[in-house]
Amino acid sequence: MKALIVEDEEYSAIELKYLLKKVDKNIKVIGIINSGQKALNIVKKLNPDVVFLDIKLNDLNGLEIAKSLLSLDEGIKIIFTTAYDEYAVKAFELNALDYVLKPFSEERLKKTIEKIKRNNEVETAGLGKKFEEVKKLPVKSDSKLIFIDIDEIIYIEAEGRNSIIKTANGIYKSLYSLKDIEERLKNNCFFRVHKSYIINLKKIREIIPWFNNTYLIKLSGCEGIEIPVSKNKANELKSILNI
């Protein structure tokens, strides 16, 4: 995590840098800036993840600096640092992530870092959900990462803890387990017919009675392959297909 400190009191800046490194060794303080204007001029170059911003600076008001920083990068995290608590409401109106009063303490900064990490996790989860809505499944092929349109998938087969994905264009190995893929595809037209197979229901070409109330399925796009339907999945499949 890259942190930028904007603070015109040298002692406070040094103390904050020291405590941040003590709280979390993964925090890299990439700069200490003693004026708001310098911060605005350099923030694009440094590209920090979080800015610890003093509200009362000699040249510019920290609240106005925060507005400008957020206009440059909406994803930047702003942590206000100040000896005054009367600006807290205005700070949070700007969607500041936290408001830390001086003098700094290790325990208080621990809570701030935890808040930043939780916020990052929420944002990452949100991006993951958006990606799933794009209807693509990432798989590794050699040293590359390929994104498969899920409509092209014919079936997925378990291979140990990983999976094999069969499409009209080829066969791909995935590091996801069959359970993981089942979860990713749950709102789409896929069904787990067997502990080792997930099929694309749109690709069903033929259902063949087998033995003991089980079935074999032939799918379009993979001649000569018959996918077994386990006994405990047969009735659910028939219900889905209205047969």
PDB file of C-alpha atoms in Angstrom:
ATOM      1  CA  MET A   1       0.000   0.000   0.000  1.00  0.00           C
ATOM      2  CA  LYS A   2       1.499   3.343  -1.097  1.00  0.00           C
ATOM      3  CA  ALA A   3       0.896   6.246   1.297  1.00  0.00           C
ATOM      4  CA  LEU A   4       1.511   9.955   0.797  1.00  0.00           C
ATOM      5  CA  ILE A   5       1.752  12.261   3.827  1.00  0.00           C
ATOM      6  CA  VAL A   6       0.747  15.898   3.363  1.00  0.00           C
ATOM      7  CA  GLU A   7       1.791  17.683   6.549  1.00  0.00           C
ATOM      8  CA  ASP A   8       3.529  21.030   7.158  1.00  0.00           C
ATOM      9  CA  GLU A   9       4.658  20.160  10.709  1.00  0.00           C
ATOM     10  CA  GLU A  10       7.877  18.197  10.295  1.00  0.00           C
ATOM     11  CA  TYR A  11       7.670  16.460  13.661  1.00  0.00           C
ATOM     12  CA  SER A  12       4.093  15.263  13.001  1.00  0.00           C
ATOM     13  CA  ALA A  13       5.041  13.990   9.552  1.00  0.00           C
ATOM     14  CA  ILE A  14       8.037  12.021  10.866  1.00  0.00           C
ATOM     15  CA  GLU A  15       6.016  10.602  13.732  1.00  0.00           C
ATOM     16  CA  LEU A  16       3.198   9.539  11.396  1.00  0.00           C
ATOM     17  CA  LYS A  17       5.623   7.841   9.004  1.00  0.00           C
ATOM     18  CA  TYR A  18       7.259   5.969  11.893  1.00  0.00           C
ATOM     19  CA  LEU A  19       3.943   4.780  13.330  1.00  0.00           C
ATOM     20  CA  LEU A  20       2.566   3.685   9.963  1.00  0.00           C
ATOM     21  CA  LYS A  21       5.588   1.461   9.365  1.00  0.00           C
ATOM     22  CA  LYS A  22       5.277   0.106  12.896  1.00  0.00           C
ATOM     23  CA  VAL A  23       1.579  -0.695  12.449  1.00  0.00           C
ATOM     24  CA  ASP A  24       1.961  -2.374   9.049  1.00  0.00           C
ATOM     25  CA  LYS A  25       5.280  -3.195   7.371  1.00  0.00           C
ATOM     26  CA  ASN A  26       3.525  -3.409   3.996  1.00  0.00           C
ATOM     27  CA  ILE A  27       2.825   0.335   4.009  1.00  0.00           C
ATOM     28  CA  LYS A  28       5.291   2.247   1.871  1.00  0.00           C
ATOM     29  CA  VAL A  29       5.429   5.986   2.541  1.00  0.00           C
ATOM     30  CA  ILE A  30       6.298   7.298  -0.925  1.00  0.00           C
ATOM     31  CA  GLY A  31       6.579  10.937   0.059  1.00  0.00           C
ATOM     32  CA  ILE A  32       6.169  13.652   2.692  1.00  0.00           C
ATOM     33  CA  ILE A  33       4.843  16.894   1.211  1.00  0.00           C
ATOM     34  CA  ASN A  34       4.714  20.092   3.274  1.00  0.00           C
ATOM     35  CA  SER A  35       2.244  22.057   1.166  1.00  0.00           C
ATOM     36  CA  GLY A  36      -1.116  21.470  -0.454  1.00  0.00           C
ATOM     37  CA  GLN A  37      -0.080  22.900  -3.808  1.00  0.00           C
ATOM     38  CA  LYS A  38       2.935  20.601  -4.018  1.00  0.00           C
ATOM     39  CA  ALA A  39       0.669  17.660  -3.222  1.00  0.00           C
ATOM     40  CA  LEU A  40      -1.681  18.556  -6.076  1.00  0.00           C
ATOM     41  CA  ASN A  41       1.243  18.933  -8.463  1.00  0.00           C
ATOM     42  CA  ILE A  42       2.842  15.590  -7.626  1.00  0.00           C
ATOM     43  CA  VAL A  43      -0.017  13.238  -6.811  1.00  0.00           C
ATOM     44  CA  LYS A  44      -0.451  12.022 -10.396  1.00  0.00           C
ATOM     45  CA  LYS A  45       3.223  11.145 -10.621  1.00  0.00           C
ATOM     46  CA  LEU A  46       3.362   9.321  -7.281  1.00  0.00           C
ATOM     47  CA  ASN A  47      -0.064   7.647  -7.657  1.00  0.00           C
ATOM     48  CA  PRO A  48      -0.632   6.910  -3.934  1.00  0.00           C
ATOM     49  CA  ASP A  49      -3.300   4.507  -2.672  1.00  0.00           C
ATOM     50  CA  VAL A  50      -3.959   6.634   0.393  1.00  0.00           C
ATOM     51  CA  VAL A  51      -3.226  10.241   1.358  1.00  0.00           C
ATOM     52  CA  PHE A  52      -2.826  11.273   4.996  1.00  0.00           C
ATOM     53  CA  LEU A  53      -3.851  14.913   4.715  1.00  0.00           C
ATOM     54  CA  ASP A  54      -3.545  17.627   7.363  1.00  0.00           C
ATOM     55  CA  ILE A  55      -6.581  19.900   7.292  1.00  0.00           C
ATOM     56  CA  LYS A  56      -4.751  23.070   8.340  1.00  0.00           C
ATOM     57  CA  LEU A  57      -1.822  23.685   6.021  1.00  0.00           C
ATOM     58  CA  ASN A  58       0.072  26.922   5.550  1.00  0.00           C
ATOM     59  CA  ASP A  59      -0.937  27.470   1.928  1.00  0.00           C
ATOM     60  CA  LEU A  60      -4.222  25.657   1.233  1.00  0.00           C
ATOM     61  CA  ASN A  61      -7.153  24.269   3.165  1.00  0.00           C
ATOM     62  CA  GLY A  62      -7.013  20.476   3.436  1.00  0.00           C
ATOM     63  CA  LEU A  63     -10.717  20.116   2.625  1.00  0.00           C
ATOM     64  CA  GLU A  64     -10.250  21.941  -0.678  1.00  0.00           C
ATOM     65  CA  ILE A  65      -7.162  19.853  -1.447  1.00  0.00           C
ATOM     66  CA  ALA A  66      -9.192  16.692  -0.833  1.00  0.00           C
ATOM     67  CA  LYS A  67     -11.846  17.831  -3.337  1.00  0.00           C
ATOM     68  CA  SER A  68      -9.147  18.413  -5.947  1.00  0.00           C
ATOM     69  CA  LEU A  69      -7.436  15.084  -5.252  1.00  0.00           C
ATOM     70  CA  LEU A  70     -10.719  13.192  -5.589  1.00  0.00           C
ATOM     71  CA  SER A  71     -11.456  14.962  -8.861  1.00  0.00           C
ATOM     72  CA  LEU A  72      -8.112  13.656 -10.140  1.00  0.00           C
ATOM     73  CA  ASP A  73      -8.656  10.122  -8.834  1.00  0.00           C
ATOM     74  CA  GLU A  74     -11.987   9.011  -7.351  1.00  0.00           C
ATOM     75  CA  GLY A  75     -10.394   5.849  -6.016  1.00  0.00           C
ATOM     76  CA  ILE A  76      -7.840   7.566  -3.823  1.00  0.00           C
ATOM     77  CA  LYS A  77      -8.354   7.110  -0.067  1.00  0.00           C
ATOM     78  CA  ILE A  78      -8.274  10.300   2.023  1.00  0.00           C
ATOM     79  CA  ILE A  79      -7.391  10.163   5.715  1.00  0.00           C
ATOM     80  CA  PHE A  80      -7.596  13.566   7.393  1.00  0.00           C
ATOM     81  CA  THR A  81      -5.111  14.264  10.179  1.00  0.00           C
ATOM     82  CA  THR A  82      -5.631  17.249  12.434  1.00  0.00           C
ATOM     83  CA  ALA A  83      -5.525  18.565  15.986  1.00  0.00           C
ATOM     84  CA  TYR A  84      -9.066  19.935  15.571  1.00  0.00           C
ATOM     85  CA  ASP A  85     -12.268  17.915  15.675  1.00  0.00           C
ATOM     86  CA  GLU A  86     -14.654  20.601  14.362  1.00  0.00           C
ATOM     87  CA  TYR A  87     -14.003  19.651  10.725  1.00  0.00           C
ATOM     88  CA  ALA A  88     -15.080  16.025  11.081  1.00  0.00           C
ATOM     89  CA  VAL A  89     -18.551  16.461   9.580  1.00  0.00           C
ATOM     90  CA  LYS A  90     -17.225  18.315   6.513  1.00  0.00           C
ATOM     91  CA  ALA A  91     -14.489  15.710   6.117  1.00  0.00           C
ATOM     92  CA  PHE A  92     -16.929  12.810   5.985  1.00  0.00           C
ATOM     93  CA  GLU A  93     -19.167  14.755   3.604  1.00  0.00           C
ATOM     94  CA  LEU A  94     -16.212  14.494   1.213  1.00  0.00           C
ATOM     95  CA  ASN A  95     -16.255  10.703   1.712  1.00  0.00           C
ATOM     96  CA  ALA A  96     -13.024  10.736   3.673  1.00  0.00           C
ATOM     97  CA  LEU A  97     -12.249   7.243   4.871  1.00  0.00           C
ATOM     98  CA  ASP A  98     -11.121   8.357   8.327  1.00  0.00           C
ATOM     99  CA  TYR A  99     -10.437  11.374  10.534  1.00  0.00           C
ATOM    100  CA  VAL A 100      -7.471  10.980  12.887  1.00  0.00           C
ATOM    101  CA  LEU A 101      -6.803  13.447  15.670  1.00  0.00           C
ATOM    102  CA  LYS A 102      -3.335  14.473  16.791  1.00  0.00           C
ATOM    103  CA  PRO A 103      -1.318  13.467  18.715  1.00  0.00           C
ATOM    104  CA  PHE A 104      -1.140  10.184  16.805  1.00  0.00           C
ATOM    105  CA  SER A 105      -1.222   6.853  18.587  1.00  0.00           C
ATOM    106  CA  GLU A 106      -0.319   3.393  17.394  1.00  0.00           C
ATOM    107  CA  GLU A 107      -3.683   1.930  18.435  1.00  0.00           C
ATOM    108  CA  ARG A 108      -5.653   4.612  16.605  1.00  0.00           C
ATOM    109  CA  LEU A 109      -3.646   4.158  13.404  1.00  0.00           C
ATOM    110  CA  LYS A 110      -4.152   0.393  13.584  1.00  0.00           C
ATOM    111  CA  LYS A 111      -7.895   1.022  13.354  1.00  0.00           C
ATOM    112  CA  THR A 112      -7.337   3.323  10.385  1.00  0.00           C
ATOM    113  CA  ILE A 113      -5.273   0.733   8.506  1.00  0.00           C
ATOM    114  CA  GLU A 114      -7.866  -1.954   9.249  1.00  0.00           C
ATOM    115  CA  LYS A 115     -10.550   0.349   7.855  1.00  0.00           C
ATOM    116  CA  ILE A 116      -8.529   0.889   4.665  1.00  0.00           C
ATOM    117  CA  LYS A 117      -8.068  -2.871   4.218  1.00  0.00           C
ATOM    118  CA  ARG A 118     -11.789  -3.570   4.753  1.00  0.00           C
ATOM    119  CA  ASN A 119     -12.638  -0.889   2.225  1.00  0.00           C
ATOM    120  CA  ASN A 120     -10.249  -2.434  -0.294  1.00  0.00           C
ATOM    121  CA  GLU A 121     -11.832  -5.861   0.228  1.00  0.00           C
ATOM    122  CA  VAL A 122     -15.322  -4.450  -0.385  1.00  0.00           C
ATOM    123  CA  GLU A 123     -14.154  -2.701  -3.558  1.00  0.00           C
ATOM    124  CA  THR A 124     -12.447  -5.855  -4.802  1.00  0.00           C
ATOM    125  CA  ALA A 125     -15.574  -7.918  -4.149  1.00  0.00           C
ATOM    126  CA  GLY A 126     -17.628  -5.362  -6.043  1.00  0.00           C
ATOM    127  CA  LEU A 127     -15.296  -5.528  -9.030  1.00  0.00           C
ATOM    128  CA  GLY A 128     -15.469  -9.305  -8.935  1.00  0.00           C
ATOM    129  CA  LYS A 129     -19.245  -9.162  -9.086  1.00  0.00           C
ATOM    130  CA  LYS A 130     -19.110  -6.755 -12.022  1.00  0.00           C
ATOM    131  CA  PHE A 131     -16.704  -9.058 -13.824  1.00  0.00           C
ATOM    132  CA  GLU A 132     -19.019 -12.035 -13.337  1.00  0.00           C
ATOM    133  CA  GLU A 133     -21.788  -9.994 -14.965  1.00  0.00           C
ATOM    134  CA  VAL A 134     -19.616  -9.688 -18.075  1.00  0.00           C
ATOM    135  CA  LYS A 135     -20.319 -13.424 -18.672  1.00  0.00           C
ATOM    136  CA  LYS A 136     -16.722 -14.550 -19.030  1.00  0.00           C
ATOM    137  CA  LEU A 137     -14.733 -17.207 -17.213  1.00  0.00           C
ATOM    138  CA  PRO A 138     -10.951 -16.774 -16.750  1.00  0.00           C
ATOM    139  CA  VAL A 139      -8.768 -19.826 -17.419  1.00  0.00           C
ATOM    140  CA  LYS A 140      -5.025 -20.332 -17.704  1.00  0.00           C
ATOM    141  CA  SER A 141      -3.609 -21.618 -20.970  1.00  0.00           C
ATOM    142  CA  ASP A 142       0.159 -22.144 -20.900  1.00  0.00           C
ATOM    143  CA  SER A 143       1.450 -18.870 -19.441  1.00  0.00           C
ATOM    144  CA  LYS A 144      -1.549 -16.819 -20.591  1.00  0.00           C
ATOM    145  CA  LEU A 145      -4.867 -15.967 -19.003  1.00  0.00           C
ATOM    146  CA  ILE A 146      -7.774 -16.480 -21.405  1.00  0.00           C
ATOM    147  CA  PHE A 147     -11.335 -15.219 -20.892  1.00  0.00           C
ATOM    148  CA  ILE A 148     -13.947 -17.617 -22.251  1.00  0.00           C
ATOM    149  CA  ASP A 149     -17.462 -16.527 -23.157  1.00  0.00           C
ATOM    150  CA  ILE A 150     -19.629 -18.778 -21.006  1.00  0.00           C
ATOM    151  CA  ASP A 151     -22.052 -19.336 -23.881  1.00  0.00           C
ATOM    152  CA  GLU A 152     -19.216 -21.134 -25.697  1.00  0.00           C
ATOM    153  CA  ILE A 153     -18.763 -23.661 -22.865  1.00  0.00           C
ATOM    154  CA  ILE A 154     -20.165 -27.126 -23.622  1.00  0.00           C
ATOM    155  CA  TYR A 155     -19.254 -28.878 -20.404  1.00  0.00           C
ATOM    156  CA  ILE A 156     -16.782 -28.779 -17.509  1.00  0.00           C
ATOM    157  CA  GLU A 157     -15.150 -31.860 -16.040  1.00  0.00           C
ATOM    158  CA  ALA A 158     -13.383 -32.215 -12.701  1.00  0.00           C
ATOM    159  CA  GLU A 159      -9.691 -33.086 -12.791  1.00  0.00           C
ATOM    160  CA  GLY A 160      -8.531 -33.526  -9.222  1.00  0.00           C
ATOM    161  CA  ARG A 161      -8.886 -30.146  -7.523  1.00  0.00           C
ATOM    162  CA  ASN A 162      -8.945 -28.370 -10.878  1.00  0.00           C
ATOM    163  CA  SER A 163     -11.190 -28.526 -13.948  1.00  0.00           C
ATOM    164  CA  ILE A 164     -11.185 -29.114 -17.686  1.00  0.00           C
ATOM    165  CA  ILE A 165     -13.394 -26.799 -19.734  1.00  0.00           C
ATOM    166  CA  LYS A 166     -14.592 -28.014 -23.121  1.00  0.00           C
ATOM    167  CA  THR A 167     -15.678 -25.379 -25.639  1.00  0.00           C
ATOM    168  CA  ALA A 168     -16.391 -25.374 -29.354  1.00  0.00           C
ATOM    169  CA  ASN A 169     -12.962 -23.813 -29.887  1.00  0.00           C
ATOM    170  CA  GLY A 170     -10.833 -26.038 -27.688  1.00  0.00           C
ATOM    171  CA  ILE A 171     -10.145 -27.575 -24.308  1.00  0.00           C
ATOM    172  CA  TYR A 172      -8.772 -25.494 -21.424  1.00  0.00           C
ATOM    173  CA  LYS A 173      -7.440 -26.287 -17.981  1.00  0.00           C
ATOM    174  CA  SER A 174      -8.768 -24.164 -15.129  1.00  0.00           C
ATOM    175  CA  LEU A 175      -7.280 -23.750 -11.662  1.00  0.00           C
ATOM    176  CA  TYR A 176     -10.819 -23.402 -10.288  1.00  0.00           C
ATOM    177  CA  SER A 177     -12.440 -26.420  -8.691  1.00  0.00           C
ATOM    178  CA  LEU A 178     -15.741 -27.674 -10.113  1.00  0.00           C
ATOM    179  CA  LYS A 179     -17.469 -26.287  -7.030  1.00  0.00           C
ATOM    180  CA  ASP A 180     -15.960 -22.833  -7.640  1.00  0.00           C
ATOM    181  CA  ILE A 181     -17.088 -22.869 -11.278  1.00  0.00           C
ATOM    182  CA  GLU A 182     -20.548 -24.075 -10.287  1.00  0.00           C
ATOM    183  CA  GLU A 183     -20.854 -21.058  -7.988  1.00  0.00           C
ATOM    184  CA  ARG A 184     -19.696 -18.659 -10.720  1.00  0.00           C
ATOM    185  CA  LEU A 185     -22.187 -20.092 -13.214  1.00  0.00           C
ATOM    186  CA  LYS A 186     -25.133 -20.536 -10.861  1.00  0.00           C
ATOM    187  CA  ASN A 187     -27.272 -17.775 -12.402  1.00  0.00           C
ATOM    188  CA  ASN A 188     -26.693 -19.039 -15.931  1.00  0.00           C
ATOM    189  CA  CYS A 189     -27.899 -21.998 -17.959  1.00  0.00           C
ATOM    190  CA  PHE A 190     -25.583 -24.588 -16.428  1.00  0.00           C
ATOM    191  CA  PHE A 191     -26.339 -27.630 -14.286  1.00  0.00           C
ATOM    192  CA  ARG A 192     -24.151 -30.010 -12.312  1.00  0.00           C
ATOM    193  CA  VAL A 193     -25.398 -33.397 -13.493  1.00  0.00           C
ATOM    194  CA  HIS A 194     -22.746 -35.417 -11.702  1.00  0.00           C
ATOM    195  CA  LYS A 195     -20.073 -34.904  -9.043  1.00  0.00           C
ATOM    196  CA  SER A 196     -17.545 -34.671 -11.888  1.00  0.00           C
ATOM    197  CA  TYR A 197     -19.521 -32.779 -14.571  1.00  0.00           C
ATOM    198  CA  ILE A 198     -21.285 -29.487 -15.212  1.00  0.00           C
ATOM    199  CA  ILE A 199     -23.100 -29.127 -18.533  1.00  0.00           C
ATOM    200  CA  ASN A 200     -24.458 -26.224 -20.565  1.00  0.00           C
ATOM    201  CA  LEU A 201     -28.187 -26.990 -20.732  1.00  0.00           C
ATOM    202  CA  LYS A 202     -28.455 -25.177 -24.050  1.00  0.00           C
ATOM    203  CA  LYS A 203     -26.082 -27.719 -25.596  1.00  0.00           C
ATOM    204  CA  ILE A 204     -28.152 -30.839 -24.767  1.00  0.00           C
ATOM    205  CA  ARG A 205     -28.790 -32.799 -27.957  1.00  0.00           C
ATOM    206  CA  GLU A 206     -29.896 -36.189 -26.650  1.00  0.00           C
ATOM    207  CA  ILE A 207     -30.762 -37.876 -23.338  1.00  0.00           C
ATOM    208  CA  ILE A 208     -30.317 -41.644 -23.212  1.00  0.00           C
ATOM    209  CA  PRO A 209     -31.766 -43.841 -20.427  1.00  0.00           C
ATOM    210  CA  TRP A 210     -28.964 -45.822 -18.839  1.00  0.00           C
ATOM    211  CA  PHE A 211     -29.341 -48.096 -15.815  1.00  0.00           C
ATOM    212  CA  ASN A 212     -30.898 -47.795 -12.359  1.00  0.00           C
ATOM    213  CA  ASN A 213     -32.815 -44.579 -13.276  1.00  0.00           C
ATOM    214  CA  THR A 214     -29.726 -42.771 -14.518  1.00  0.00           C
ATOM    215  CA  TYR A 215     -29.037 -41.225 -17.920  1.00  0.00           C
ATOM    216  CA  LEU A 216     -26.334 -40.364 -20.415  1.00  0.00           C
ATOM    217  CA  ILE A 217     -26.334 -37.000 -22.175  1.00  0.00           C
ATOM    218  CA  LYS A 218     -24.984 -36.155 -25.616  1.00  0.00           C
ATOM    219  CA  LEU A 219     -24.087 -32.527 -26.195  1.00  0.00           C
ATOM    220  CA  SER A 220     -23.798 -30.504 -29.376  1.00  0.00           C
ATOM    221  CA  GLY A 221     -20.222 -29.734 -30.281  1.00  0.00           C
ATOM    222  CA  CYS A 222     -18.537 -32.805 -28.777  1.00  0.00           C
ATOM    223  CA  GLU A 223     -19.244 -35.901 -30.812  1.00  0.00           C
ATOM    224  CA  GLY A 224     -18.609 -39.256 -29.215  1.00  0.00           C
ATOM    225  CA  ILE A 225     -18.793 -37.908 -25.637  1.00  0.00           C
ATOM    226  CA  GLU A 226     -21.539 -39.118 -23.283  1.00  0.00           C
ATOM    227  CA  ILE A 227     -21.920 -37.314 -19.952  1.00  0.00           C
ATOM    228  CA  PRO A 228     -23.371 -39.376 -17.082  1.00  0.00           C
ATOM    229  CA  VAL A 229     -26.249 -38.054 -14.987  1.00  0.00           C
ATOM    230  CA  SER A 230     -26.099 -39.347 -11.422  1.00  0.00           C
ATOM    231  CA  LYS A 231     -29.208 -40.886  -9.859  1.00  0.00           C
ATOM    232  CA  ASN A 232     -29.633 -38.101  -7.306  1.00  0.00           C
ATOM    233  CA  LYS A 233     -29.521 -35.451 -10.070  1.00  0.00           C
ATOM    234  CA  ALA A 234     -31.820 -37.153 -12.583  1.00  0.00           C
ATOM    235  CA  ASN A 235     -35.160 -35.957 -11.197  1.00  0.00           C
ATOM    236  CA  GLU A 236     -33.908 -32.381 -10.752  1.00  0.00           C
ATOM    237  CA  LEU A 237     -32.683 -32.332 -14.349  1.00  0.00           C
ATOM    238  CA  LYS A 238     -36.016 -33.669 -15.644  1.00  0.00           C
ATOM    239  CA  SER A 239     -37.807 -30.991 -13.651  1.00  0.00           C
ATOM    240  CA  ILE A 240     -35.627 -28.245 -15.131  1.00  0.00           C
ATOM    241  CA  LEU A 241     -36.241 -29.567 -18.642  1.00  0.00           C
ATOM    242  CA  ASN A 242     -39.957 -30.212 -18.030  1.00  0.00           C
ATOM    243  CA  ILE A 243     -39.728 -33.865 -19.089  1.00  0.00           C
TER     244      ILE A 243
END
